[in-house]
Coordinates of C-alpha atoms in Angstrom, one line a residue:
Chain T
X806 CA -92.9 -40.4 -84.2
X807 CA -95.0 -37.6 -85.6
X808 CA -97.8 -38.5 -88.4
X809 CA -99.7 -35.5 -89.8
X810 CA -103.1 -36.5 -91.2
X811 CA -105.5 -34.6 -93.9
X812 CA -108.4 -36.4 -94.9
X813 CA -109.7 -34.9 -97.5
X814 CA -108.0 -35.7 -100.8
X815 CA -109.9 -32.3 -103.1
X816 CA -112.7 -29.4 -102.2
X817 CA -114.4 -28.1 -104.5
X818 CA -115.6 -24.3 -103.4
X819 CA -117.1 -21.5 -104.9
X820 CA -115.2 -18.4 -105.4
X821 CA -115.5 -15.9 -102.4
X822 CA -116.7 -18.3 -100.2
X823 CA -114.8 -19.2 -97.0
X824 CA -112.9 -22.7 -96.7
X825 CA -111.9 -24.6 -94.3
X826 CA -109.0 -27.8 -94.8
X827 CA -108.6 -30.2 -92.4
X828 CA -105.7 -31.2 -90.3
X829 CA -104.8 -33.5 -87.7
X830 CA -101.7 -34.5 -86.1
X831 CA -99.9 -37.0 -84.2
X832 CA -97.7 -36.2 -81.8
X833 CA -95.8 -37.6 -77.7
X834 CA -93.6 -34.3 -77.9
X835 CA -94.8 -31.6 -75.3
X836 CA -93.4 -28.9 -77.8
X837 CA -94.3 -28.6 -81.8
X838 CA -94.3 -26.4 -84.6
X839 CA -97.4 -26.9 -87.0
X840 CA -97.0 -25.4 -91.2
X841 CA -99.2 -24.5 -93.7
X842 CA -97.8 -24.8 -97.3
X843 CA -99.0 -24.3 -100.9
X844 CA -98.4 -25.8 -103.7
X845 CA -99.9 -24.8 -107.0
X846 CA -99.4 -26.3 -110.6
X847 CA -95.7 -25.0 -111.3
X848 CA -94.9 -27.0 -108.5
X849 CA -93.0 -24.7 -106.0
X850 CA -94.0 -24.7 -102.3
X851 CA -94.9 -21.7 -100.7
X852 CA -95.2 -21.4 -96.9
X853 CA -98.7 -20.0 -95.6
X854 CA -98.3 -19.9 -91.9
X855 CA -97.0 -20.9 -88.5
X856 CA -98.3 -21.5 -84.9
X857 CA -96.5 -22.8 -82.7
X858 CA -97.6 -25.3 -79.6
X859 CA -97.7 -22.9 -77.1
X860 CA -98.7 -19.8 -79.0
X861 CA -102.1 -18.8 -76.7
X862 CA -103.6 -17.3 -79.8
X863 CA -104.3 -18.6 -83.5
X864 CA -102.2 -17.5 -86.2
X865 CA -103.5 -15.4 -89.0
X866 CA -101.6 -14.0 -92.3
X867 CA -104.0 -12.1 -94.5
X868 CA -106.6 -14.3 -95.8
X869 CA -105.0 -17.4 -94.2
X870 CA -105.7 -18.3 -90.6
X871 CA -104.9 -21.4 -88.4
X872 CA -108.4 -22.8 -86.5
X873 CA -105.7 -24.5 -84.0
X874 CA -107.0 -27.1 -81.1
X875 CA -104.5 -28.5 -79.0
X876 CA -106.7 -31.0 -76.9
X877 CA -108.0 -32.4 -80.2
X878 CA -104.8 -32.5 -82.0
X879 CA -106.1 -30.2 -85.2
X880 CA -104.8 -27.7 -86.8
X881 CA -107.3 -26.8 -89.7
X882 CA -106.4 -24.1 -92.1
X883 CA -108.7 -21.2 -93.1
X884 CA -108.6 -19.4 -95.9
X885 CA -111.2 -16.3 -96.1
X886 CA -113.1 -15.0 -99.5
X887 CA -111.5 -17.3 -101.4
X888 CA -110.0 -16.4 -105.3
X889 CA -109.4 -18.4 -108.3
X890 CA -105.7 -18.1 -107.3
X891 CA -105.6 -20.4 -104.6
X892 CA -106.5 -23.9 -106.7
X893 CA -103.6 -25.7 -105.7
X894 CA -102.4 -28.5 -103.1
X895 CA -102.0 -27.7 -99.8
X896 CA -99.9 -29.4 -96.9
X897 CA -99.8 -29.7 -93.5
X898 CA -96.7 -30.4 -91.7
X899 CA -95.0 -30.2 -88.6
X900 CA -91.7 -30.5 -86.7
X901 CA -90.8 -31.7 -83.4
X902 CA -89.1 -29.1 -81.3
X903 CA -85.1 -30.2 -81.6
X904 CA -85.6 -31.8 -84.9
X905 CA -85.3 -30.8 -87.9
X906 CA -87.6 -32.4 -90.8
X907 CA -90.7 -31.4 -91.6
X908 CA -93.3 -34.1 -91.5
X909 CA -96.2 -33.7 -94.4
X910 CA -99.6 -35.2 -94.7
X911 CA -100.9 -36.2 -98.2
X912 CA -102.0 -32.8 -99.0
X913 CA -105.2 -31.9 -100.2
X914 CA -106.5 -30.6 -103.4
X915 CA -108.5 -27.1 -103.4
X916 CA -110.0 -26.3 -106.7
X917 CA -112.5 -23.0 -106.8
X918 CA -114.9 -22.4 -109.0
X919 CA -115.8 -19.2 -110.7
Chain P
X55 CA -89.8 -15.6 -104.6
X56 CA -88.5 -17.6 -101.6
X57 CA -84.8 -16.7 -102.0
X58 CA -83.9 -20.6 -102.2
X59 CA -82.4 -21.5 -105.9
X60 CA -82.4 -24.8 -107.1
X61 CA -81.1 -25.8 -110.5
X62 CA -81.7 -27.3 -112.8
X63 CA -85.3 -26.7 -112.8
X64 CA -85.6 -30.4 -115.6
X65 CA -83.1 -33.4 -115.7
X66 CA -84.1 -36.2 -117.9
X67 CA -81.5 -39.1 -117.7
X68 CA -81.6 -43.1 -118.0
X69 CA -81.2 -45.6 -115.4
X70 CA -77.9 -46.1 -114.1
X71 CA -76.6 -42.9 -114.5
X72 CA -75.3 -40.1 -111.9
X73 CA -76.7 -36.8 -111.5
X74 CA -76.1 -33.6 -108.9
X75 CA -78.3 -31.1 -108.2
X76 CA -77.6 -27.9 -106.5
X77 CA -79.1 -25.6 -104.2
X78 CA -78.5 -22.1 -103.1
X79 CA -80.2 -21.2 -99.6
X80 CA -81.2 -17.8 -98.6
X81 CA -79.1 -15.0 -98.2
X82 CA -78.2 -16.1 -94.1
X83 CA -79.7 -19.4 -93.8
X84 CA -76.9 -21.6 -92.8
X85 CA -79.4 -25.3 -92.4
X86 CA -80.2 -26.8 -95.8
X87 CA -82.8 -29.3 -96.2
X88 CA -83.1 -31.7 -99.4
X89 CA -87.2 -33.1 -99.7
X90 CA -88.2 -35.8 -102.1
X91 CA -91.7 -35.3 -103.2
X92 CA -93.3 -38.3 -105.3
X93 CA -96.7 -39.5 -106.1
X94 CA -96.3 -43.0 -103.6
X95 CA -94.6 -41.5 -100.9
X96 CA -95.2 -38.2 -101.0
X97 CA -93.1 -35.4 -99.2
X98 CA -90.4 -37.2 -97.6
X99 CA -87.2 -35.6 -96.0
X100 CA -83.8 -36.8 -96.8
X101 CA -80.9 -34.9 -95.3
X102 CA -80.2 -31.6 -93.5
X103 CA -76.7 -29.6 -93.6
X104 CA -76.0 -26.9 -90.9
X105 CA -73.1 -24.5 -92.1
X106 CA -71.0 -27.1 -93.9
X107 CA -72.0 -30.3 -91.2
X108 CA -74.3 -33.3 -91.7
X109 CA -77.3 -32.4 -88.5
X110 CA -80.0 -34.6 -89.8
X111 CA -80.8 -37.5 -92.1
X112 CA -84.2 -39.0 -92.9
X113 CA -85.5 -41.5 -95.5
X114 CA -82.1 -41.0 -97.7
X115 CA -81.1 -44.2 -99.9
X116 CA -77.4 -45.2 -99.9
X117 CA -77.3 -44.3 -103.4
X118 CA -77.6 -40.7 -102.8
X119 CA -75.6 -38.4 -101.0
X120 CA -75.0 -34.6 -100.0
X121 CA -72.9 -31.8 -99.2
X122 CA -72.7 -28.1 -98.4
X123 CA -69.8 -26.3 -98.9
X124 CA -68.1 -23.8 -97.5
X125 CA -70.3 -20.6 -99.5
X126 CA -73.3 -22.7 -97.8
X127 CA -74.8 -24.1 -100.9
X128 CA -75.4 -27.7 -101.0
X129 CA -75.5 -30.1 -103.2
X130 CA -77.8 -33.8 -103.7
X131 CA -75.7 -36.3 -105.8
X132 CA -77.9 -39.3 -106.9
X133 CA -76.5 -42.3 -108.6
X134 CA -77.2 -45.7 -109.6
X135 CA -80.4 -44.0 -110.7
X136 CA -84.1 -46.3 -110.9
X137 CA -87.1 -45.6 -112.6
X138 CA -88.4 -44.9 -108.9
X139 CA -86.4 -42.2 -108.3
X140 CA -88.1 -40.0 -110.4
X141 CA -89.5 -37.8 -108.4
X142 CA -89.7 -33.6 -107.6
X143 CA -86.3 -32.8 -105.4
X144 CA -87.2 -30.1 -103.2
X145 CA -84.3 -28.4 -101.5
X146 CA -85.6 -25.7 -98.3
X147 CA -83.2 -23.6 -96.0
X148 CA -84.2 -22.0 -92.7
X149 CA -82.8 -20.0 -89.5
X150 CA -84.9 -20.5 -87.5
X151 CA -88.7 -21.5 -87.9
X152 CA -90.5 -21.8 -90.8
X153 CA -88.8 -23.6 -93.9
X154 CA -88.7 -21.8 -97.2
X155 CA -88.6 -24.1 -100.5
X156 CA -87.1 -23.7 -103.4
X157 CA -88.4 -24.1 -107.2
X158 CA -87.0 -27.8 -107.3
X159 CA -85.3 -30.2 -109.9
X160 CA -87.9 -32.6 -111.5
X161 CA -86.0 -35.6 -112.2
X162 CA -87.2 -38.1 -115.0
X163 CA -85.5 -41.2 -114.9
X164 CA -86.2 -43.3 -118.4

């Protein structure tokens, strides 16, 4: 069984500042795909990024990139110079290679300050 | 825009009663996925269709139910509704890779 795990339930960070959320996973299959999604106020969820178990190097898209360890399970979002615009939720998930759900953690809450 | 629709976007009914809500994947996806997000449980998969065919089924009660038809979009049919199914219905297609959710249906159940 997978288990995806983010322990921090809000951040609070000033605008323009870097931040870092926190991601670990749980996992016996040899091959994984770890997500990134947002989801702000008006509910939708909006995919961020991808990395996949055997990708050598971390993923990046634009502001976003994945701070991914395999030997300690973690796949920790970045987000760079952060703007008012990215208050919102944000999940971790993953999927076992040959299935087909996505497995979320609780989420956690990013709020940034002007 | 992530090319998944979903309507409708509000459904306020009382307990017992039936709703469906529908889903239109991207333009090519042929796997549809229906997600129920709620504040105990949080995002929890249900089902998965794959061009017209049941390929996956999660935490799905006996009281709800899918489909996709033949033009590939799918629908969630939930009956015998509770209180506890109110909830944000997420539904999320894919080829290959990433997932890409749509808008969702919040369901109120009174």
């Amino acid at each position: 069984a997978q288990k995806i795990t983010q322990t921090q339930p809000g951040m609070f960070v000033q605008e323009k500042e870097a931040v870092t959320l926190d991601c670990t996973y749980d996992t016996s299959d040899p091959s994984y795909g770890l997500f990134w999604y947002k989801q702000p106020s008006s509910g939708e969820m909006i995919f961020l990024i991808y990395q996949g178990s055997y990708d050598q190097q971390n993923a990046t898209e634009g502001r976003y990139s994945l701070n991914f360890q395999k030997a300690r399970k973690s796949a920790n979002l970045v987000i760079s110079a952060s703007q008012l615009g990215d208050s919102a939720m944000y999940f971790c998930a993953m999927r076992a290679q040959g299935a087909q759900k996505l497995v979320f953690g609780q989420g956690t809450r990013l709020t940034i300050n002007p | 825009d992530s090319g998944v629709t979903q309507t409708p976007k509000h459904l306020i009914t009382a307990t017992g009663q039936r709703v469906t809500l529908r889903c239109s994947p991207r333009s090519g996806d042929l796997s549809v996925y229906w997600y129920q997000q709620s504040l105990d449980q949080g995002l929890q998969f249900l089902i998965q269709y794959y061009n017209g065919e049941e390929r996956a089924k999660g935490n799905i009660l006996e009281r709800f139910s899918a489909q996709q038809f033949p033009d590939l979009h799918s629908e969630l049919n939930l009956s015998s509704l509770e209180l506890g199914d109110s909830a944000l219905y997420f539904c999320a297609s894919s080829v290959e890779g990433a997932q890409y959710f749509g808008p969702g249906t919040r369901l109120t159940v009174l």
